[in-house]
Short mmCIF file of C-alpha atoms in Angstrom, two decimals:
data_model
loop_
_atom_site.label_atom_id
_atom_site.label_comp_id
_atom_site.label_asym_id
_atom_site.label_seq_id
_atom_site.Cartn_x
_atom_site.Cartn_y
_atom_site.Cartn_z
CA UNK A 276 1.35 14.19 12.23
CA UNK A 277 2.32 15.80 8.89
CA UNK A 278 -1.09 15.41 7.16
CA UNK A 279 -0.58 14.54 3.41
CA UNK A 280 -2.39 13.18 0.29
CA UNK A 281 -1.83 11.31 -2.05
CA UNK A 282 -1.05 12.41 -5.87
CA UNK A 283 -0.75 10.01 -8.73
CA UNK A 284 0.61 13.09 -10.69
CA UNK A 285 -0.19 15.41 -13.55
CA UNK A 286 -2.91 13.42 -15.27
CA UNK A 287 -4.49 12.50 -11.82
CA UNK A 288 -8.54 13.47 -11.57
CA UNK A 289 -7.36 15.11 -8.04
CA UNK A 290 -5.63 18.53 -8.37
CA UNK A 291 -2.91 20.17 -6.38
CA UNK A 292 -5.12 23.15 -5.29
CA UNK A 293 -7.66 20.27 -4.36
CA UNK A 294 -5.12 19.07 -1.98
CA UNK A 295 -4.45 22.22 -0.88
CA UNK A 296 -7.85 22.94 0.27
CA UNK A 297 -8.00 19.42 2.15
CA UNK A 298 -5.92 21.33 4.41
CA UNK A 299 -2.89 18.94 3.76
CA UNK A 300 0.62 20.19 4.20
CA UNK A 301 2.31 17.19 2.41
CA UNK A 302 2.27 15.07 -1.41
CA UNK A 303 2.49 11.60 -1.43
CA UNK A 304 3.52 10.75 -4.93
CA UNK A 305 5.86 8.79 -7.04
CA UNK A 306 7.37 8.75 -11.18
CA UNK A 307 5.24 6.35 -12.04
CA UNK A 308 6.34 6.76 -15.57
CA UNK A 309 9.87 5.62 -14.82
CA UNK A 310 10.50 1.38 -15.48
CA UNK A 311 11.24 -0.64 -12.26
CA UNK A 312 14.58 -0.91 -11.64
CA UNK A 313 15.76 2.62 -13.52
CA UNK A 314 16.96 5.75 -12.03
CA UNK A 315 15.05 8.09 -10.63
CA UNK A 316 17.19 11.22 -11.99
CA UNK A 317 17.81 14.32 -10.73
CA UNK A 318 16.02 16.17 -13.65
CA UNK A 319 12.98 14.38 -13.34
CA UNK A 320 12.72 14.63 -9.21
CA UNK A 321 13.34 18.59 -9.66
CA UNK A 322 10.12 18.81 -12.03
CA UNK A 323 8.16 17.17 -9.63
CA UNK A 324 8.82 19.18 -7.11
CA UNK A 325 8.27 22.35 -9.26
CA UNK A 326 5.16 21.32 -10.45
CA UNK A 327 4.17 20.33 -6.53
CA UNK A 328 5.64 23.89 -5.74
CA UNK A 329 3.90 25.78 -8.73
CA UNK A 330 0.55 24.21 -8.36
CA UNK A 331 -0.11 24.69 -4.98
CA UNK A 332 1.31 28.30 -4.96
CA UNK A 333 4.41 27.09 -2.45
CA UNK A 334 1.59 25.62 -0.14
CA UNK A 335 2.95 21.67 -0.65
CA UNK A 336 5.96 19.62 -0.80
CA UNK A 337 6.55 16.42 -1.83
CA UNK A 338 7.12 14.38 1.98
CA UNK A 339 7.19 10.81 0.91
CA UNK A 340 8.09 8.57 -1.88
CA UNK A 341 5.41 6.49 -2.67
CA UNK A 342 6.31 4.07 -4.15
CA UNK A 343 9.92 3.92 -5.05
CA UNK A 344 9.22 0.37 -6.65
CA UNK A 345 11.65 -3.12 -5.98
CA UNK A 346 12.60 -5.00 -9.46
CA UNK A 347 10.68 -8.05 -9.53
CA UNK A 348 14.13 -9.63 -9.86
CA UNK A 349 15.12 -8.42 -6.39
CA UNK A 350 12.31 -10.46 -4.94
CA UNK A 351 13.28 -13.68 -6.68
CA UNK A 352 16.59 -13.41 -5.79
CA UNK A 353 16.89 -14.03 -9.28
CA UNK A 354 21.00 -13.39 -10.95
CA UNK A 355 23.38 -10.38 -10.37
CA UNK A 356 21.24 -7.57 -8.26
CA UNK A 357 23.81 -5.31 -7.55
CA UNK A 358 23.37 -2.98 -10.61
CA UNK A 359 19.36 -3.29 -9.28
CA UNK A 360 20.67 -2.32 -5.84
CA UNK A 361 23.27 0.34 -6.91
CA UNK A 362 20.80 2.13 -9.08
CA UNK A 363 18.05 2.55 -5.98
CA UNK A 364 20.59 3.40 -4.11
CA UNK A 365 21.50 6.23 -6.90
CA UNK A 366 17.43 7.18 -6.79
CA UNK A 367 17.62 7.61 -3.11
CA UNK A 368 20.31 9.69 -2.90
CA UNK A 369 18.34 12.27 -5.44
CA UNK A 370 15.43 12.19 -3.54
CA UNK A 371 17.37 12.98 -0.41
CA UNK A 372 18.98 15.93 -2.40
CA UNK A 373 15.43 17.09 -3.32
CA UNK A 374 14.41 16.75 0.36
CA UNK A 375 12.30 13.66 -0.25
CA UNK A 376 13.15 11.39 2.78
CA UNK A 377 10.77 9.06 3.14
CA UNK A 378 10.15 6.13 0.93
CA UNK A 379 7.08 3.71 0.62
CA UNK A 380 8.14 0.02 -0.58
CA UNK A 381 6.79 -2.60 -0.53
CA UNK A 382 7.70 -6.67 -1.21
CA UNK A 383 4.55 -7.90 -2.50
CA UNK A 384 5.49 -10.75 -5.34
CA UNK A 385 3.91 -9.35 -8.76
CA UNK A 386 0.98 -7.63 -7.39
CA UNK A 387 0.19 -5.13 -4.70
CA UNK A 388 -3.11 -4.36 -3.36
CA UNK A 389 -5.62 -7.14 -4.74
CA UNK A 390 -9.64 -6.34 -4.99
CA UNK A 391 -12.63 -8.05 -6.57
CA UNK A 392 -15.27 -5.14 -6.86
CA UNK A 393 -14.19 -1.34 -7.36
CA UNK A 394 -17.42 0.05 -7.34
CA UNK A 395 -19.35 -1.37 -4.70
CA UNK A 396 -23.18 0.48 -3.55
CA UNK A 397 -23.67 1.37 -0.39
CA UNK A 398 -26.61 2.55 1.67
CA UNK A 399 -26.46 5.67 1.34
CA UNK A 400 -25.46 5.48 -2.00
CA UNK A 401 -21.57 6.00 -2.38
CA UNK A 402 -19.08 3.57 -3.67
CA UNK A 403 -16.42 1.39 -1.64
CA UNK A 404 -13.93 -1.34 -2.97
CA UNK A 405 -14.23 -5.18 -1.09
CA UNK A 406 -12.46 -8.36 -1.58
CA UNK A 407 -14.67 -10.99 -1.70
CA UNK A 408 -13.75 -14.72 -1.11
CA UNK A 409 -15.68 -16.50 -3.67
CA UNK A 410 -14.45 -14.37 -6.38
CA UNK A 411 -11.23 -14.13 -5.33
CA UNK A 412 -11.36 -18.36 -5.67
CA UNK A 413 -12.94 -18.16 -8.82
CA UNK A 414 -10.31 -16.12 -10.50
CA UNK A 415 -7.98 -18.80 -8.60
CA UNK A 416 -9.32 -22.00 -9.61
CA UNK A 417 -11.34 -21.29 -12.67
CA UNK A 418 -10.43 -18.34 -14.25
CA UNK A 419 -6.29 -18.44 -13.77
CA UNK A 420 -6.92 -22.16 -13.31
CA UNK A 421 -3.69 -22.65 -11.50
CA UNK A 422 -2.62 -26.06 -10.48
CA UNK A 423 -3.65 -27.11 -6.46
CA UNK A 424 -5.44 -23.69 -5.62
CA UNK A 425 -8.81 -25.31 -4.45
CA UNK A 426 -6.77 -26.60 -1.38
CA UNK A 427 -6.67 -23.21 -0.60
CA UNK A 428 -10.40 -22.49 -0.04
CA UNK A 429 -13.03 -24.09 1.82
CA UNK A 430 -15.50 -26.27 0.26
CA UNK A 431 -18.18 -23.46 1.03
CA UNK A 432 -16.17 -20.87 -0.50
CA UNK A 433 -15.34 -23.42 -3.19
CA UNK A 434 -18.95 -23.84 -4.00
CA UNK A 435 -19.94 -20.05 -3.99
CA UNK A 436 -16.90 -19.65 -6.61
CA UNK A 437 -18.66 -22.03 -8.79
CA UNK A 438 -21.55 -21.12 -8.44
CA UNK A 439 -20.36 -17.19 -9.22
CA UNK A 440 -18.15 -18.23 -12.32
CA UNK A 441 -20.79 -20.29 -13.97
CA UNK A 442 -23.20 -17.77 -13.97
CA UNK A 443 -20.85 -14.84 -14.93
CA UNK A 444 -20.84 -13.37 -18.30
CA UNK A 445 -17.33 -12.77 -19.90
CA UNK A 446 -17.96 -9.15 -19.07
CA UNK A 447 -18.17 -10.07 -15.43
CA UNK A 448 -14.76 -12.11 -15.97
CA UNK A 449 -13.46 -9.10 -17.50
CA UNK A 450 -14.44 -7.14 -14.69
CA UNK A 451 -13.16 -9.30 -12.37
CA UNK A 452 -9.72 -9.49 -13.73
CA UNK A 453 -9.53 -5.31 -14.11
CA UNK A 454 -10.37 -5.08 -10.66
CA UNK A 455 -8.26 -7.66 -9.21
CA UNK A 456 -5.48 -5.97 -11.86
CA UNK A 457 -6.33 -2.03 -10.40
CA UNK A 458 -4.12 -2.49 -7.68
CA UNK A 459 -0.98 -1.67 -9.51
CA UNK A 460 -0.46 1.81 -9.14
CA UNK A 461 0.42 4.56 -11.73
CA UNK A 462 1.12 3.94 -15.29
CA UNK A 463 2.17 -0.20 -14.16
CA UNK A 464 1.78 -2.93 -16.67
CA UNK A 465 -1.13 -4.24 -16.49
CA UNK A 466 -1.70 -8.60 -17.35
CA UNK A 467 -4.24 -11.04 -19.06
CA UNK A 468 -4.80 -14.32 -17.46
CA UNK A 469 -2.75 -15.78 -19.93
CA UNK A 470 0.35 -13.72 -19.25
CA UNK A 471 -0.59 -14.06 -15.64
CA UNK A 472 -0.33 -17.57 -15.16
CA UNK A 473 3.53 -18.23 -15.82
CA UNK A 474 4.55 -15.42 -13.37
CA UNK A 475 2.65 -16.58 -10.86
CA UNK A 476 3.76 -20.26 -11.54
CA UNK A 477 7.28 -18.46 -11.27
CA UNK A 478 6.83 -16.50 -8.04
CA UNK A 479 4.67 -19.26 -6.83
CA UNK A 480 7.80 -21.34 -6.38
CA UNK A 481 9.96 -19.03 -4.22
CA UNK A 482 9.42 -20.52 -0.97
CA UNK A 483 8.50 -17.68 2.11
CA UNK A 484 11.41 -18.32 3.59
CA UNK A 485 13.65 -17.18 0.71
CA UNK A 486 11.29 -14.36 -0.52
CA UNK A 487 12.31 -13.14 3.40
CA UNK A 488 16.04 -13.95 2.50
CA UNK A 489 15.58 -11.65 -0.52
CA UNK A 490 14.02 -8.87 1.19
CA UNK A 491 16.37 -9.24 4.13
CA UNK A 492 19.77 -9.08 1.60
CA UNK A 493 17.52 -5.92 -0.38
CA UNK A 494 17.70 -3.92 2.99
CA UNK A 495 21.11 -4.92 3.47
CA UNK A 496 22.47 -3.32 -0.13
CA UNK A 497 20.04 -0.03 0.34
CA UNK A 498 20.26 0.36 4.14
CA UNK A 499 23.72 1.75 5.15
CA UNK A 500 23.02 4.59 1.85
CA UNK A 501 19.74 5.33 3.39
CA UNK A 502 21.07 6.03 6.93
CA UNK A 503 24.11 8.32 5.01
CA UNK A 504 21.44 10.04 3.11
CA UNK A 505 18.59 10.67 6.06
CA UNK A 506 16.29 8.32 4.14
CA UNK A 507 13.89 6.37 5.88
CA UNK A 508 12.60 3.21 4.40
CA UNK A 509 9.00 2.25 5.20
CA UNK A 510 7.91 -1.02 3.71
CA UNK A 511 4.17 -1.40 3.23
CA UNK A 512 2.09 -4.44 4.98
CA UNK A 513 1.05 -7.05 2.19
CA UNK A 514 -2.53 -6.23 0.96
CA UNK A 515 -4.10 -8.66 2.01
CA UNK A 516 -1.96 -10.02 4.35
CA UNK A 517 -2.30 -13.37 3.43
CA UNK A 518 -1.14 -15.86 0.22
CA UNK A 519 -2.97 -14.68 -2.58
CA UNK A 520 -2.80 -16.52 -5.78
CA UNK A 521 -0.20 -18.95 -4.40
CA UNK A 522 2.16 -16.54 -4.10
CA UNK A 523 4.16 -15.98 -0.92
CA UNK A 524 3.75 -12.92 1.90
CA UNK A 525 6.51 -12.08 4.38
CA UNK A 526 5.09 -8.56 5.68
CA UNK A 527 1.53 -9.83 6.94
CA UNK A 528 2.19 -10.29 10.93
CA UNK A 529 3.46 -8.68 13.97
CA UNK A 530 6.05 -11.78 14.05
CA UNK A 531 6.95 -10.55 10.36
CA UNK A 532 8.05 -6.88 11.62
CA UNK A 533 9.74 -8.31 14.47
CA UNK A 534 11.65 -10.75 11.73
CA UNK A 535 12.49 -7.96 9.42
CA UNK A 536 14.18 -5.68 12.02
CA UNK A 537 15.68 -7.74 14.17
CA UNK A 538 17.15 -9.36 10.82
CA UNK A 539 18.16 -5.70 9.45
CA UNK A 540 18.01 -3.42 12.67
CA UNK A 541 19.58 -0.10 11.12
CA UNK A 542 17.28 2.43 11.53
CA UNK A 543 16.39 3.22 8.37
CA UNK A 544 14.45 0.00 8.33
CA UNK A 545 10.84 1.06 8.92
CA UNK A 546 7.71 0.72 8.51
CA UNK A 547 4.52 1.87 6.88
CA UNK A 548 1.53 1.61 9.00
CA UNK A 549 -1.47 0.66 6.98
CA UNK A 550 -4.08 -0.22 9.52
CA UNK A 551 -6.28 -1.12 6.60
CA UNK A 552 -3.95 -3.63 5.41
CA UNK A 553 -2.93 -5.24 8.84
CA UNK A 554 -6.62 -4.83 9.46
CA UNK A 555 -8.09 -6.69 7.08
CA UNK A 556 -6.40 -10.17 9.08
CA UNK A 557 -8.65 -11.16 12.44
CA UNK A 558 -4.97 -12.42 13.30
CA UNK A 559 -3.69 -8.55 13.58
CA UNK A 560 -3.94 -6.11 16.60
CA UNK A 561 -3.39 -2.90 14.97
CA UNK A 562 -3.25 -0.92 17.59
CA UNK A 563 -0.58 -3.23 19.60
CA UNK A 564 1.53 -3.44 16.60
CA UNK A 565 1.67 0.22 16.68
CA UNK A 566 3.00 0.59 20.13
CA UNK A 567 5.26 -2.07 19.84
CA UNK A 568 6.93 -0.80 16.68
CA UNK A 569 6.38 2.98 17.51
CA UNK A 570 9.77 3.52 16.81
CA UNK A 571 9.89 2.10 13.58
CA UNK A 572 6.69 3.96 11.88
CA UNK A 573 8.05 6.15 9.39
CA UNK A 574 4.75 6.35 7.44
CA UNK A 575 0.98 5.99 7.90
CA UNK A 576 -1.69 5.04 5.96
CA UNK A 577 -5.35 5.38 8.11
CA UNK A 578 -8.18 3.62 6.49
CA UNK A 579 -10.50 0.90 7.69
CA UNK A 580 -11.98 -2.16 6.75
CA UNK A 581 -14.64 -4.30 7.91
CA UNK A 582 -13.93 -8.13 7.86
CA UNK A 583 -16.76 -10.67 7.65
CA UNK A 584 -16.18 -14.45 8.49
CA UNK A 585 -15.35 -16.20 5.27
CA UNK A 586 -12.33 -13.74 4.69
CA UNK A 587 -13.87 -11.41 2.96
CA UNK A 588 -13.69 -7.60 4.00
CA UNK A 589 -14.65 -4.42 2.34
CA UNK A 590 -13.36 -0.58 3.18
CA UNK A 591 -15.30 0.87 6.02
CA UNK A 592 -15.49 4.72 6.50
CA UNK A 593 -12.50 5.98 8.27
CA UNK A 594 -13.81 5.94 11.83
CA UNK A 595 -15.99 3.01 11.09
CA UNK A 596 -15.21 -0.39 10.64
CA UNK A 597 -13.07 -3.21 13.00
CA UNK A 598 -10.38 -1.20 13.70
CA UNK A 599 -10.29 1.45 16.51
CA UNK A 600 -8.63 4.65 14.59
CA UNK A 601 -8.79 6.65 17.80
CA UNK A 602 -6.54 4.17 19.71
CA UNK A 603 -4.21 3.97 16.54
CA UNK A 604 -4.16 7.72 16.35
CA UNK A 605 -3.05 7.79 19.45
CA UNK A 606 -0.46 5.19 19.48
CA UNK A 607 1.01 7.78 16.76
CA UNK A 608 1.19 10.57 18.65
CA UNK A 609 2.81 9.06 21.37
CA UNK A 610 5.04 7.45 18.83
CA UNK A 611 5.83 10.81 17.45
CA UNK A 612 5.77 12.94 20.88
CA UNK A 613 8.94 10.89 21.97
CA UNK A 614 10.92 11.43 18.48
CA UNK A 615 9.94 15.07 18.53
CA UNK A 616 11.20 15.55 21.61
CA UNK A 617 14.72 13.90 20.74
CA UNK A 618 14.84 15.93 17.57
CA UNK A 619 13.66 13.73 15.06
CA UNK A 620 10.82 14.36 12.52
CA UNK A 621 7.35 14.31 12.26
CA UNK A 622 5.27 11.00 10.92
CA UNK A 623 3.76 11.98 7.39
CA UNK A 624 0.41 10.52 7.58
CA UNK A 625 -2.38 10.50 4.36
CA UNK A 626 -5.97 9.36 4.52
CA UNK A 627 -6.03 5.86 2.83
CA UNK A 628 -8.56 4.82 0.31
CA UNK A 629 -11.68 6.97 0.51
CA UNK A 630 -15.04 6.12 -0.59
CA UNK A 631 -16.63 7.46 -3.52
CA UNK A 632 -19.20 10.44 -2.43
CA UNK A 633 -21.46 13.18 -3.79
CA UNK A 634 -19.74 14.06 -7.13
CA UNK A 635 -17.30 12.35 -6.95
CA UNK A 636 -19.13 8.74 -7.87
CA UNK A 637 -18.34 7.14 -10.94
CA UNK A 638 -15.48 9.66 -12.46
CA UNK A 639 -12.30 7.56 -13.42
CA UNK A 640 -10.48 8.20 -10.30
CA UNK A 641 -7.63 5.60 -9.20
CA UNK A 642 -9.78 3.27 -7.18
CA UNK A 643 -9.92 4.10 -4.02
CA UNK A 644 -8.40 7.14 -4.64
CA UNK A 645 -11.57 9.87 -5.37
CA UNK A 646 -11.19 13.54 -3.69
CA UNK A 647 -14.15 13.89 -1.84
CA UNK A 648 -13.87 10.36 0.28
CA UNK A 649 -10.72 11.13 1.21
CA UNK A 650 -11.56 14.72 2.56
CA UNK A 651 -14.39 13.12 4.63
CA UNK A 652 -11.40 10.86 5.76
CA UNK A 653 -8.33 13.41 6.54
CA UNK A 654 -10.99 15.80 8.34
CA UNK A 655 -12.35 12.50 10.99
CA UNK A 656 -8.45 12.02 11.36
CA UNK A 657 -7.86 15.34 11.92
CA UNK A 658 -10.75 15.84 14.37
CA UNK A 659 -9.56 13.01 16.56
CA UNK A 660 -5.70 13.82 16.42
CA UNK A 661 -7.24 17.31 17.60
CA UNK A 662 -9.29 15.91 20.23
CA UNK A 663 -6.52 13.33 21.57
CA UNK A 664 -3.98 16.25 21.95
CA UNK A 665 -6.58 18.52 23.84
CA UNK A 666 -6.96 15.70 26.04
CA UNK A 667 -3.41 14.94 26.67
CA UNK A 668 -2.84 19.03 27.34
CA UNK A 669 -5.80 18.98 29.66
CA UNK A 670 -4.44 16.25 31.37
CA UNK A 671 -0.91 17.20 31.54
CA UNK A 672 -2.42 20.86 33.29
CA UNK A 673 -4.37 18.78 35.70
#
């Protein structure tokens, strides 16, 4: 696998020769300064990739697209799209000029990745992100107050969300909202509860069905440009993959995947597999949704969670946690033996969310996002994609 890292760009805490002494070969980044729904132009892809090129002394490139984001208008469904459409379809066409030919997307209604606590303490005394339950309901019910969400919650869940949001401060509330508001990447608008609430009354009444329709007729307009270009499309598991909020999810399941491309089968209809995201559901078998979609990874994000009863789930180390990395790193190999050997390209792959470590713990990275977490990460990957192809050589000698 083409081992890359993430890069949230010039102001980023985490430097190109950083990355470069990860041992990564590949950026993952994105223009995070450009609106949803503009142009990615030529200009400003170029002086990416020269700053990529010049910081790194020619030792990076810029492998993925991450993310190339989907107007919130596109998901509704909501008047004419096709100057929406048209102008991605513009964007990907530059980034294939550039070289860039993989892009991240994903279809998550308003907000993407959704945590309570950034800054968690572990045992030995680095930092981790978690969502937890009851203060993921009491944003819900008493904080964003919106209409019918305690149906959505258990009554024990229901009474540790009280009990948590009548003894917070308005600094915890504050808190609470930041973090649940962190997962918006780059330079994003960020929301108070009070701007919150009308989008979410807005998205919360697009039914799943149609937010599929809307997906499906987005990968119809972009699709047959992508294949022209040699872009492939890799849209990014919901985070969690469940209804958040009351808003709808349509990239949760192995039955959603299947959906999606049997719905839009052109190959440039992929996948990113985030085994942190499919992880965090008891309902998803990582490593048989990678060998049943093997063909369809075009991206892979390797992180790991660990899931407690009530819902609630925090990030593991990379090699600990409920998921069994070795088996997924070796459903990737296989998946990317087979394309090799029919001339197609490597899988970019990037060490997901890192924990905070050493001196690293408490600067203002992006959370989840800190350097030295993230080594720890991309070296454990690399030992075992190491180890699994020593084994495989060995095996194919005996």
């Amino acid at each position: 696998m083409q081992e890359s890292f993430r890069w949230f760009g010039p102001g980023d805490l985490v430097t190109l020769p950083d990355i470069v002494q990860a041992g990564a070969t590949g950026v993952v980044t994105a223009l995070h300064d450009v609106a949803y729904g503009e142009v990615w132009m030529p200009e400003a892809i170029a002086e990416r990739c020269r700053l990529i090129d010049a910081g790194s002394a020619g030792l990076l490139a810029w492998n993925v697209a991450e993310s190339l984001p989907v107007h919130e208008r596109i998901k509704l469904g909501d008047g004419d799209l096709e100057p929406l459409f048209e102008n991605y379809r513009i964007s990907m066409r530059n980034l294939a000029a550039a070289g860039v030919t993989t892009i991240c997307y994903n279809f998550m209604p308003l907000l993407d990745w959704i945590r309570t606590d950034l800054a968690v303490v572990l045992p030995g005394g680095g930092r981790t992100v978690r969502f937890a339950i009851e203060k993921h309901a009491a944003f819900d019910c008493f904080m964003l107050q919106r209409p019918g969400a305690e149906a959505d919650y258990s009554d024990d869940v229901l009474t540790r969300a009280r009990a948590w949001h009548d003894a917070s401060t308005e600094a915890d509330r504050d808190r609470l909202l930041s973090s649940i508001m962190a997962g918006l990447p780059g330079a994003y608008e960020r929301y108070s509860v009070e701007r919150l609430r009308p989008l979410i009354a807005r998205f919360g009444a697009v039914e799943p069905g149609q937010l599929r329709t809307n997906l499906v007729r987005f990968l119809d307009a972009v699709c047959p440009t992508a294949e022209a270009c040699g872009i492939s499309l890799a849209i990014h598991p919901d985070d969690p993959p469940r209804p958040v909020f009351g808003l709808p999810r349509v990239v949760s399941t192995e039955a959603d995947f299947a959906d999606i491309f049997e719905r839009v089968p052109s190959p440039a209809n992929g996948l990113t597999l985030c085994s942190g995201s499919l992880g965090s559901s008891p309902d998803n078998d990582v490593v048989a949704i990678a060998r049943r979609f093997a063909g369809r990874i075009h991206f892979a994000h390797l992180r790991n969670v660990a899931k407690e009863p009530d819902g609630s789930f925090q990030e593991a180390a990379h090699l600990g946690g409920d998921t069994d990395m070795v088996a997924v790193t070796a459903a990737l190999l296989d998946a990317e033996a087979k394309r090799l050997a029919t001339g197609g390209r490597a899988i970019p792959m990037r060490p997901d969310h890192g924990h905070e470590l050493l001196g690293d713990i408490g600067r203002p990275f992006h959370p989840g996002y800190s350097m030295i977490g993230r080594l720890k990460g991309l070296a454990e990957l690399r030992g075992v994609a190491a180890a699994l192809s020593w084994r495989d050589g060995q095996h194919g000698q005996g």
